[in-house]
């Protein structure tokens, strides 16, 4: 009973942060800012939902697979964000007008 | 202009939460799943209107992580353990799809 | 024992544990277990020699630093989420984005990967590219406080670099 309540609290926190991340995906002005907000919040929120499932179900058939899922998501989500941002900058997609500094564009001749 | 848009969005989101939690008489698990599906709707908006290809790739990547959370919620809603298997397989293949799409955005071939 | 053999054994054990956790919990079956052993063997023979590339000695302090790293990473992830939620709800959207450059003293591949992943999950920063020869990282920062290289290194990388150096080097 008490584990069900803790599981529901974790799932609610996860869904709330998922919602904030997706709202950032809609509101922020360019690709890189959207990628930041969405990656951080949606990764943490989905990890929260899976942790809630683990707390509710215990060490059973459905219990240990969410743990593997959490480890996999925490390892791969930053990698995919890095890959998308690097590819977008190399495909010459513009940063927003509010941008102050772009050191990566300045050092372009030094890269191979 | 931005503040008027903020107010309209705020009213819509509050209205969604009130209708979701207080008007209909569902089980709590279905109400929680509605929030996840509402977030997926925002991601689909970004997929449709995104000005550049990179925005659409970001949205597809985020949708992949979001579906993992929704599958975990479905597993506890219907009490079936195979939804967790679907979530794990989806996490694996969505990471590989993101890598392939980013490589395509950068202008290289898949066997490069 | 040669390094490649050791790496193959580690890959075999890890892939077999993963297979066992996914398929065998709740219903035990000899046939599926034998299939798992065969598939783990094939995996470790084909692609097993790229996991471990550096010979290191075992130290007891590494375990302590790993626990400290996981704890600090969790705290930073939580702070990052609060920060993003504040930015998204605010009506005027107070952002000041830019790409800055920081220096790092790490050399190994796994150390650089973990540093880049940690920077991506901490508040307001995201790794865009790594220059491995010069030891430089390009960071997209959503709220630029300074454009100086040394100050940015202190502010962004200083939280994790010492701990990762203890773990991976």
GROMACS .gro file of C-alpha atoms in nm:
model
  393
    1UNK     CA    1   0.000   0.000   0.000
    2UNK     CA    2   0.269   0.248   0.102
    3UNK     CA    3   0.477   0.146  -0.201
    4UNK     CA    4   0.182   0.221  -0.430
    5UNK     CA    5   0.154   0.574  -0.289
    6UNK     CA    6   0.529   0.635  -0.335
    7UNK     CA    7   0.505   0.495  -0.689
    8UNK     CA    8   0.218   0.727  -0.778
    9UNK     CA    9   0.409   1.028  -0.639
   10UNK     CA   10   0.717   0.941  -0.848
   11UNK     CA   11   0.503   0.891  -1.161
   12UNK     CA   12   0.330   1.227  -1.107
   13UNK     CA   13   0.662   1.410  -1.068
   14UNK     CA   14   0.792   1.242  -1.383
   15UNK     CA   15   0.485   1.335  -1.587
   16UNK     CA   16   0.504   1.697  -1.465
   17UNK     CA   17   0.867   1.731  -1.574
   18UNK     CA   18   0.787   1.560  -1.906
   19UNK     CA   19   0.521   1.825  -1.960
   20UNK     CA   20   0.761   2.112  -1.877
   21UNK     CA   21   1.023   1.974  -2.116
   22UNK     CA   22   0.774   1.945  -2.400
   23UNK     CA   23   0.651   2.300  -2.328
   24UNK     CA   24   1.012   2.416  -2.362
   25UNK     CA   25   1.030   2.235  -2.696
   26UNK     CA   26   0.738   2.448  -2.816
   27UNK     CA   27   0.831   2.785  -2.661
   28UNK     CA   28   1.210   2.832  -2.694
   29UNK     CA   29   1.347   3.010  -3.002
   30UNK     CA   30   1.603   2.788  -3.180
   31UNK     CA   31   1.722   2.429  -3.220
   32UNK     CA   32   1.993   2.430  -2.955
   33UNK     CA   33   1.778   2.581  -2.679
   34UNK     CA   34   1.494   2.343  -2.760
   35UNK     CA   35   1.733   2.050  -2.749
   36UNK     CA   36   1.864   2.155  -2.406
   37UNK     CA   37   1.526   2.196  -2.238
   38UNK     CA   38   1.367   1.891  -2.396
   39UNK     CA   39   1.658   1.652  -2.339
   40UNK     CA   40   1.709   1.736  -1.972
   41UNK     CA   41   1.347   1.741  -1.865
   42UNK     CA   42   1.219   1.448  -2.070
   43UNK     CA   43   1.510   1.224  -1.967
   44UNK     CA   44   1.455   1.297  -1.597
   45UNK     CA   45   1.078   1.263  -1.628
   46UNK     CA   46   1.087   0.928  -1.804
   47UNK     CA   47   1.342   0.801  -1.552
   48UNK     CA   48   1.097   0.910  -1.279
   49UNK     CA   49   0.808   0.719  -1.439
   50UNK     CA   50   1.018   0.403  -1.474
   51UNK     CA   51   1.139   0.434  -1.114
   52UNK     CA   52   0.776   0.463  -1.006
   53UNK     CA   53   0.691   0.141  -1.192
   54UNK     CA   54   0.986  -0.029  -1.020
   55UNK     CA   55   0.871   0.088  -0.675
   56UNK     CA   56   0.514  -0.028  -0.738
   57UNK     CA   57   0.600  -0.372  -0.872
   58UNK     CA   58   0.903  -0.474  -0.663
   59UNK     CA   59   1.154  -0.741  -0.764
   60UNK     CA   60   0.925  -0.934  -0.996
   61UNK     CA   61   0.872  -0.991  -1.364
   62UNK     CA   62   0.801  -0.623  -1.422
   63UNK     CA   63   1.039  -0.494  -1.156
   64UNK     CA   64   1.392  -0.522  -1.291
   65UNK     CA   65   1.337  -0.433  -1.655
   66UNK     CA   66   1.263  -0.065  -1.576
   67UNK     CA   67   1.605  -0.042  -1.407
   68UNK     CA   68   1.778  -0.153  -1.730
   69UNK     CA   69   1.561   0.097  -1.918
   70UNK     CA   70   1.667   0.382  -1.681
   71UNK     CA   71   2.038   0.303  -1.722
   72UNK     CA   72   2.002   0.287  -2.099
   73UNK     CA   73   1.813   0.617  -2.124
   74UNK     CA   74   2.054   0.803  -1.894
   75UNK     CA   75   2.347   0.680  -2.105
   76UNK     CA   76   2.205   0.745  -2.453
   77UNK     CA   77   1.998   1.066  -2.427
   78UNK     CA   78   2.300   1.301  -2.381
   79UNK     CA   79   2.479   1.127  -2.668
   80UNK     CA   80   2.189   1.180  -2.907
   81UNK     CA   81   2.159   1.547  -2.801
   82UNK     CA   82   2.530   1.596  -2.870
   83UNK     CA   83   2.505   1.426  -3.211
   84UNK     CA   84   2.203   1.632  -3.321
   85UNK     CA   85   2.353   1.966  -3.211
   86UNK     CA   86   2.686   1.895  -3.384
   87UNK     CA   87   2.514   1.789  -3.706
   88UNK     CA   88   2.286   2.096  -3.696
   89UNK     CA   89   2.583   2.332  -3.654
   90UNK     CA   90   2.769   2.165  -3.939
   91UNK     CA   91   2.460   2.186  -4.161
   92UNK     CA   92   2.473   2.567  -4.104
   93UNK     CA   93   2.143   2.603  -3.920
   94UNK     CA   94   2.129   2.956  -3.775
   95UNK     CA   95   2.135   3.036  -3.407
   96UNK     CA   96   1.870   3.275  -3.276
   97UNK     CA   97   1.914   3.653  -3.290
   98UNK     CA   98   1.952   3.682  -2.912
   99UNK     CA   99   2.279   3.487  -2.924
  100UNK     CA  100   2.572   3.671  -2.767
  101UNK     CA  101   2.879   3.470  -2.865
  102UNK     CA  102   2.962   3.179  -3.097
  103UNK     CA  103   3.315   3.052  -3.041
  104UNK     CA  104   3.250   2.740  -3.248
  105UNK     CA  105   3.190   2.947  -3.561
  106UNK     CA  106   3.508   3.148  -3.495
  107UNK     CA  107   3.724   2.836  -3.471
  108UNK     CA  108   3.587   2.684  -3.789
  109UNK     CA  109   3.915   2.714  -3.981
  110UNK     CA  110   4.101   2.523  -3.713
  111UNK     CA  111   3.876   2.218  -3.747
  112UNK     CA  112   3.949   1.967  -4.010
  113UNK     CA  113   0.253   3.984  -2.859
  114UNK     CA  114   0.456   3.726  -2.670
  115UNK     CA  115   0.268   3.800  -2.345
  116UNK     CA  116  -0.073   3.765  -2.509
  117UNK     CA  117   0.034   3.428  -2.648
  118UNK     CA  118   0.161   3.328  -2.302
  119UNK     CA  119  -0.177   3.415  -2.147
  120UNK     CA  120  -0.373   3.218  -2.407
  121UNK     CA  121  -0.151   2.915  -2.360
  122UNK     CA  122  -0.171   2.938  -1.980
  123UNK     CA  123  -0.554   2.945  -1.989
  124UNK     CA  124  -0.565   2.648  -2.228
  125UNK     CA  125  -0.330   2.437  -2.016
  126UNK     CA  126  -0.516   2.514  -1.691
  127UNK     CA  127  -0.844   2.428  -1.866
  128UNK     CA  128  -0.700   2.096  -1.981
  129UNK     CA  129  -0.589   2.005  -1.629
  130UNK     CA  130  -0.927   2.099  -1.476
  131UNK     CA  131  -1.121   1.901  -1.740
  132UNK     CA  132  -0.885   1.606  -1.701
  133UNK     CA  133  -0.900   1.579  -1.325
  134UNK     CA  134  -1.242   1.709  -1.218
  135UNK     CA  135  -1.499   1.674  -1.499
  136UNK     CA  136  -1.486   1.310  -1.608
  137UNK     CA  137  -1.497   1.013  -1.374
  138UNK     CA  138  -1.211   0.791  -1.489
  139UNK     CA  139  -0.963   0.580  -1.298
  140UNK     CA  140  -0.655   0.773  -1.179
  141UNK     CA  141  -0.423   0.574  -1.407
  142UNK     CA  142  -0.611   0.687  -1.719
  143UNK     CA  143  -0.595   1.049  -1.601
  144UNK     CA  144  -0.217   1.021  -1.562
  145UNK     CA  145  -0.189   0.865  -1.907
  146UNK     CA  146  -0.385   1.158  -2.053
  147UNK     CA  147  -0.109   1.397  -1.939
  148UNK     CA  148   0.150   1.190  -2.125
  149UNK     CA  149  -0.062   1.187  -2.441
  150UNK     CA  150  -0.114   1.565  -2.414
  151UNK     CA  151   0.267   1.610  -2.404
  152UNK     CA  152   0.295   1.392  -2.715
  153UNK     CA  153   0.048   1.628  -2.887
  154UNK     CA  154   0.288   1.920  -2.824
  155UNK     CA  155   0.574   1.721  -2.975
  156UNK     CA  156   0.361   1.652  -3.284
  157UNK     CA  157   0.291   2.027  -3.319
  158UNK     CA  158   0.667   2.091  -3.326
  159UNK     CA  159   0.713   1.809  -3.577
  160UNK     CA  160   0.460   1.964  -3.813
  161UNK     CA  161   0.549   2.336  -3.792
  162UNK     CA  162   0.925   2.307  -3.731
  163UNK     CA  163   1.099   2.559  -3.957
  164UNK     CA  164   1.417   2.359  -4.020
  165UNK     CA  165   1.489   1.985  -4.059
  166UNK     CA  166   1.686   1.985  -3.734
  167UNK     CA  167   1.375   2.085  -3.539
  168UNK     CA  168   1.189   1.786  -3.676
  169UNK     CA  169   1.475   1.552  -3.586
  170UNK     CA  170   1.477   1.689  -3.230
  171UNK     CA  171   1.102   1.633  -3.204
  172UNK     CA  172   1.126   1.274  -3.327
  173UNK     CA  173   1.404   1.203  -3.076
  174UNK     CA  174   1.201   1.346  -2.787
  175UNK     CA  175   0.892   1.153  -2.900
  176UNK     CA  176   1.096   0.833  -2.879
  177UNK     CA  177   1.183   0.893  -2.514
  178UNK     CA  178   0.826   1.002  -2.434
  179UNK     CA  179   0.676   0.683  -2.577
  180UNK     CA  180   0.897   0.478  -2.342
  181UNK     CA  181   0.730   0.653  -2.046
  182UNK     CA  182   0.381   0.607  -2.190
  183UNK     CA  183   0.449   0.235  -2.243
  184UNK     CA  184   0.559   0.199  -1.880
  185UNK     CA  185   0.235   0.368  -1.771
  186UNK     CA  186   0.032   0.132  -1.990
  187UNK     CA  187   0.209  -0.164  -1.828
  188UNK     CA  188   0.079  -0.069  -1.485
  189UNK     CA  189  -0.261   0.038  -1.619
  190UNK     CA  190  -0.345  -0.294  -1.785
  191UNK     CA  191  -0.113  -0.503  -1.562
  192UNK     CA  192   0.060  -0.671  -1.857
  193UNK     CA  193   0.436  -0.717  -1.847
  194UNK     CA  194   0.498  -0.719  -2.225
  195UNK     CA  195   0.453  -0.340  -2.243
  196UNK     CA  196   0.785  -0.307  -2.057
  197UNK     CA  197   0.949  -0.520  -2.327
  198UNK     CA  198   0.802  -0.289  -2.590
  199UNK     CA  199   0.944   0.011  -2.399
  200UNK     CA  200   1.296  -0.138  -2.392
  201UNK     CA  201   1.293  -0.225  -2.762
  202UNK     CA  202   1.161   0.123  -2.845
  203UNK     CA  203   1.440   0.292  -2.645
  204UNK     CA  204   1.705   0.090  -2.831
  205UNK     CA  205   1.572   0.148  -3.181
  206UNK     CA  206   1.490   0.517  -3.130
  207UNK     CA  207   1.853   0.586  -3.033
  208UNK     CA  208   1.979   0.421  -3.351
  209UNK     CA  209   1.719   0.607  -3.561
  210UNK     CA  210   1.838   0.938  -3.414
  211UNK     CA  211   2.199   0.860  -3.501
  212UNK     CA  212   2.103   0.776  -3.860
  213UNK     CA  213   1.892   1.092  -3.900
  214UNK     CA  214   2.171   1.314  -3.762
  215UNK     CA  215   2.418   1.162  -4.004
  216UNK     CA  216   2.174   1.226  -4.287
  217UNK     CA  217   2.137   1.592  -4.174
  218UNK     CA  218   2.512   1.638  -4.180
  219UNK     CA  219   2.518   1.537  -4.547
  220UNK     CA  220   2.704   1.207  -4.520
  221UNK     CA  221   2.605   0.859  -4.629
  222UNK     CA  222   2.518   0.577  -4.392
  223UNK     CA  223   2.830   0.375  -4.467
  224UNK     CA  224   3.067   0.667  -4.419
  225UNK     CA  225   4.653  -1.244  -1.921
  226UNK     CA  226   4.640  -1.036  -2.234
  227UNK     CA  227   4.422  -0.727  -2.243
  228UNK     CA  228   4.200  -0.841  -2.530
  229UNK     CA  229   4.118  -1.172  -2.362
  230UNK     CA  230   4.025  -0.990  -2.042
  231UNK     CA  231   3.803  -0.751  -2.237
  232UNK     CA  232   3.631  -1.043  -2.413
  233UNK     CA  233   3.557  -1.215  -2.082
  234UNK     CA  234   3.408  -0.895  -1.937
  235UNK     CA  235   3.189  -0.846  -2.247
  236UNK     CA  236   3.069  -1.208  -2.223
  237UNK     CA  237   2.968  -1.170  -1.858
  238UNK     CA  238   2.793  -0.836  -1.915
  239UNK     CA  239   2.592  -0.952  -2.218
  240UNK     CA  240   2.493  -1.276  -2.046
  241UNK     CA  241   2.369  -1.084  -1.739
  242UNK     CA  242   2.166  -0.854  -1.965
  243UNK     CA  243   2.013  -1.149  -2.152
  244UNK     CA  244   1.933  -1.327  -1.825
  245UNK     CA  245   1.762  -1.020  -1.677
  246UNK     CA  246   1.551  -0.957  -1.986
  247UNK     CA  247   1.431  -1.310  -2.061
  248UNK     CA  248   1.468  -1.540  -1.762
  249UNK     CA  249   1.311  -1.367  -1.464
  250UNK     CA  250   0.986  -1.532  -1.360
  251UNK     CA  251   1.009  -1.829  -1.595
  252UNK     CA  252   1.321  -2.043  -1.605
  253UNK     CA  253   1.396  -2.245  -1.919
  254UNK     CA  254   1.708  -2.447  -2.011
  255UNK     CA  255   1.671  -2.401  -2.386
  256UNK     CA  256   1.664  -2.023  -2.367
  257UNK     CA  257   1.960  -2.029  -2.127
  258UNK     CA  258   2.170  -2.228  -2.375
  259UNK     CA  259   2.073  -1.991  -2.658
  260UNK     CA  260   2.182  -1.700  -2.437
  261UNK     CA  261   2.523  -1.857  -2.373
  262UNK     CA  262   2.577  -1.914  -2.747
  263UNK     CA  263   2.473  -1.559  -2.843
  264UNK     CA  264   2.695  -1.406  -2.570
  265UNK     CA  265   2.990  -1.612  -2.697
  266UNK     CA  266   2.936  -1.493  -3.055
  267UNK     CA  267   2.910  -1.130  -2.938
  268UNK     CA  268   3.225  -1.145  -2.731
  269UNK     CA  269   3.427  -1.311  -3.009
  270UNK     CA  270   3.317  -1.065  -3.278
  271UNK     CA  271   3.307  -0.731  -3.093
  272UNK     CA  272   3.460  -0.796  -2.752
  273UNK     CA  273   3.802  -0.634  -2.784
  274UNK     CA  274   3.699  -0.268  -2.786
  275UNK     CA  275   3.556  -0.231  -2.434
  276UNK     CA  276   3.877  -0.222  -2.225
  277UNK     CA  277   4.180  -0.055  -2.384
  278UNK     CA  278   4.386   0.070  -2.086
  279UNK     CA  279   4.553  -0.143  -1.821
  280UNK     CA  280   4.492  -0.007  -1.471
  281UNK     CA  281   4.542  -0.123  -1.118
  282UNK     CA  282   4.249  -0.168  -0.882
  283UNK     CA  283   4.219   0.099  -0.615
  284UNK     CA  284   3.970   0.105  -0.329
  285UNK     CA  285   3.928   0.482  -0.351
  286UNK     CA  286   3.777   0.448  -0.700
  287UNK     CA  287   3.460   0.292  -0.556
  288UNK     CA  288   3.422   0.580  -0.311
  289UNK     CA  289   3.463   0.835  -0.590
  290UNK     CA  290   3.207   0.649  -0.806
  291UNK     CA  291   2.945   0.673  -0.532
  292UNK     CA  292   3.026   1.043  -0.483
  293UNK     CA  293   2.996   1.097  -0.860
  294UNK     CA  294   2.655   0.931  -0.884
  295UNK     CA  295   2.524   1.131  -0.589
  296UNK     CA  296   2.652   1.464  -0.723
  297UNK     CA  297   2.519   1.384  -1.073
  298UNK     CA  298   2.172   1.321  -0.931
  299UNK     CA  299   2.174   1.652  -0.739
  300UNK     CA  300   2.286   1.840  -1.053
  301UNK     CA  301   2.016   1.675  -1.268
  302UNK     CA  302   1.750   1.781  -1.019
  303UNK     CA  303   1.880   2.141  -1.015
  304UNK     CA  304   1.887   2.144  -1.396
  305UNK     CA  305   1.523   2.040  -1.415
  306UNK     CA  306   1.413   2.309  -1.170
  307UNK     CA  307   1.608   2.564  -1.379
  308UNK     CA  308   1.445   2.458  -1.706
  309UNK     CA  309   1.099   2.459  -1.549
  310UNK     CA  310   1.157   2.815  -1.422
  311UNK     CA  311   1.273   2.931  -1.767
  312UNK     CA  312   0.978   2.773  -1.947
  313UNK     CA  313   0.706   2.906  -1.717
  314UNK     CA  314   0.846   3.264  -1.705
  315UNK     CA  315   0.638   3.493  -1.936
  316UNK     CA  316   0.934   3.690  -2.073
  317UNK     CA  317   1.162   3.390  -2.141
  318UNK     CA  318   1.486   3.528  -1.982
  319UNK     CA  319   1.751   3.351  -2.194
  320UNK     CA  320   2.090   3.474  -2.318
  321UNK     CA  321   2.231   3.186  -2.526
  322UNK     CA  322   2.575   3.141  -2.677
  323UNK     CA  323   2.850   2.887  -2.749
  324UNK     CA  324   3.164   2.909  -2.531
  325UNK     CA  325   3.488   2.713  -2.519
  326UNK     CA  326   3.636   2.539  -2.213
  327UNK     CA  327   3.958   2.351  -2.152
  328UNK     CA  328   3.997   2.009  -1.995
  329UNK     CA  329   4.290   1.804  -1.873
  330UNK     CA  330   4.135   1.461  -1.937
  331UNK     CA  331   4.296   1.236  -2.198
  332UNK     CA  332   4.116   0.901  -2.212
  333UNK     CA  333   3.813   0.835  -2.430
  334UNK     CA  334   3.585   0.712  -2.154
  335UNK     CA  335   3.675   1.005  -1.928
  336UNK     CA  336   3.597   1.257  -2.202
  337UNK     CA  337   3.267   1.083  -2.280
  338UNK     CA  338   3.156   1.086  -1.918
  339UNK     CA  339   3.257   1.454  -1.881
  340UNK     CA  340   3.055   1.548  -2.192
  341UNK     CA  341   2.752   1.350  -2.074
  342UNK     CA  342   2.768   1.508  -1.727
  343UNK     CA  343   2.792   1.858  -1.877
  344UNK     CA  344   2.487   1.787  -2.092
  345UNK     CA  345   2.282   1.683  -1.790
  346UNK     CA  346   2.379   1.978  -1.565
  347UNK     CA  347   2.195   2.315  -1.552
  348UNK     CA  348   2.196   2.525  -1.867
  349UNK     CA  349   2.484   2.364  -2.056
  350UNK     CA  350   2.514   2.120  -2.347
  351UNK     CA  351   2.821   1.981  -2.523
  352UNK     CA  352   2.834   2.060  -2.897
  353UNK     CA  353   3.176   1.928  -2.999
  354UNK     CA  354   3.501   1.791  -2.859
  355UNK     CA  355   3.850   1.866  -2.989
  356UNK     CA  356   4.048   1.576  -2.848
  357UNK     CA  357   4.400   1.680  -2.956
  358UNK     CA  358   4.385   2.020  -2.787
  359UNK     CA  359   4.163   1.912  -2.498
  360UNK     CA  360   3.888   2.164  -2.569
  361UNK     CA  361   3.511   2.135  -2.543
  362UNK     CA  362   3.256   2.361  -2.712
  363UNK     CA  363   2.959   2.422  -2.483
  364UNK     CA  364   2.619   2.569  -2.569
  365UNK     CA  365   2.519   2.775  -2.264
  366UNK     CA  366   2.161   2.896  -2.227
  367UNK     CA  367   2.252   3.180  -1.987
  368UNK     CA  368   2.602   3.307  -2.068
  369UNK     CA  369   2.771   3.457  -1.762
  370UNK     CA  370   3.123   3.496  -1.901
  371UNK     CA  371   3.294   3.449  -2.237
  372UNK     CA  372   3.643   3.407  -2.091
  373UNK     CA  373   3.789   3.057  -2.134
  374UNK     CA  374   3.938   3.012  -1.786
  375UNK     CA  375   3.636   3.146  -1.597
  376UNK     CA  376   3.401   2.930  -1.804
  377UNK     CA  377   3.619   2.626  -1.732
  378UNK     CA  378   3.594   2.703  -1.360
  379UNK     CA  379   3.216   2.750  -1.374
  380UNK     CA  380   3.117   2.458  -1.600
  381UNK     CA  381   3.378   2.184  -1.579
  382UNK     CA  382   3.507   2.238  -1.226
  383UNK     CA  383   3.223   2.049  -1.065
  384UNK     CA  384   3.302   1.714  -1.227
  385UNK     CA  385   3.655   1.716  -1.362
  386UNK     CA  386   3.841   1.620  -1.041
  387UNK     CA  387   3.606   1.329  -0.963
  388UNK     CA  388   3.615   1.194  -1.319
  389UNK     CA  389   3.995   1.220  -1.319
  390UNK     CA  390   4.005   1.003  -1.006
  391UNK     CA  391   3.768   0.745  -1.156
  392UNK     CA  392   3.883   0.708  -1.516
  393UNK     CA  393   4.255   0.799  -1.524
   0.00000   0.00000   0.00000
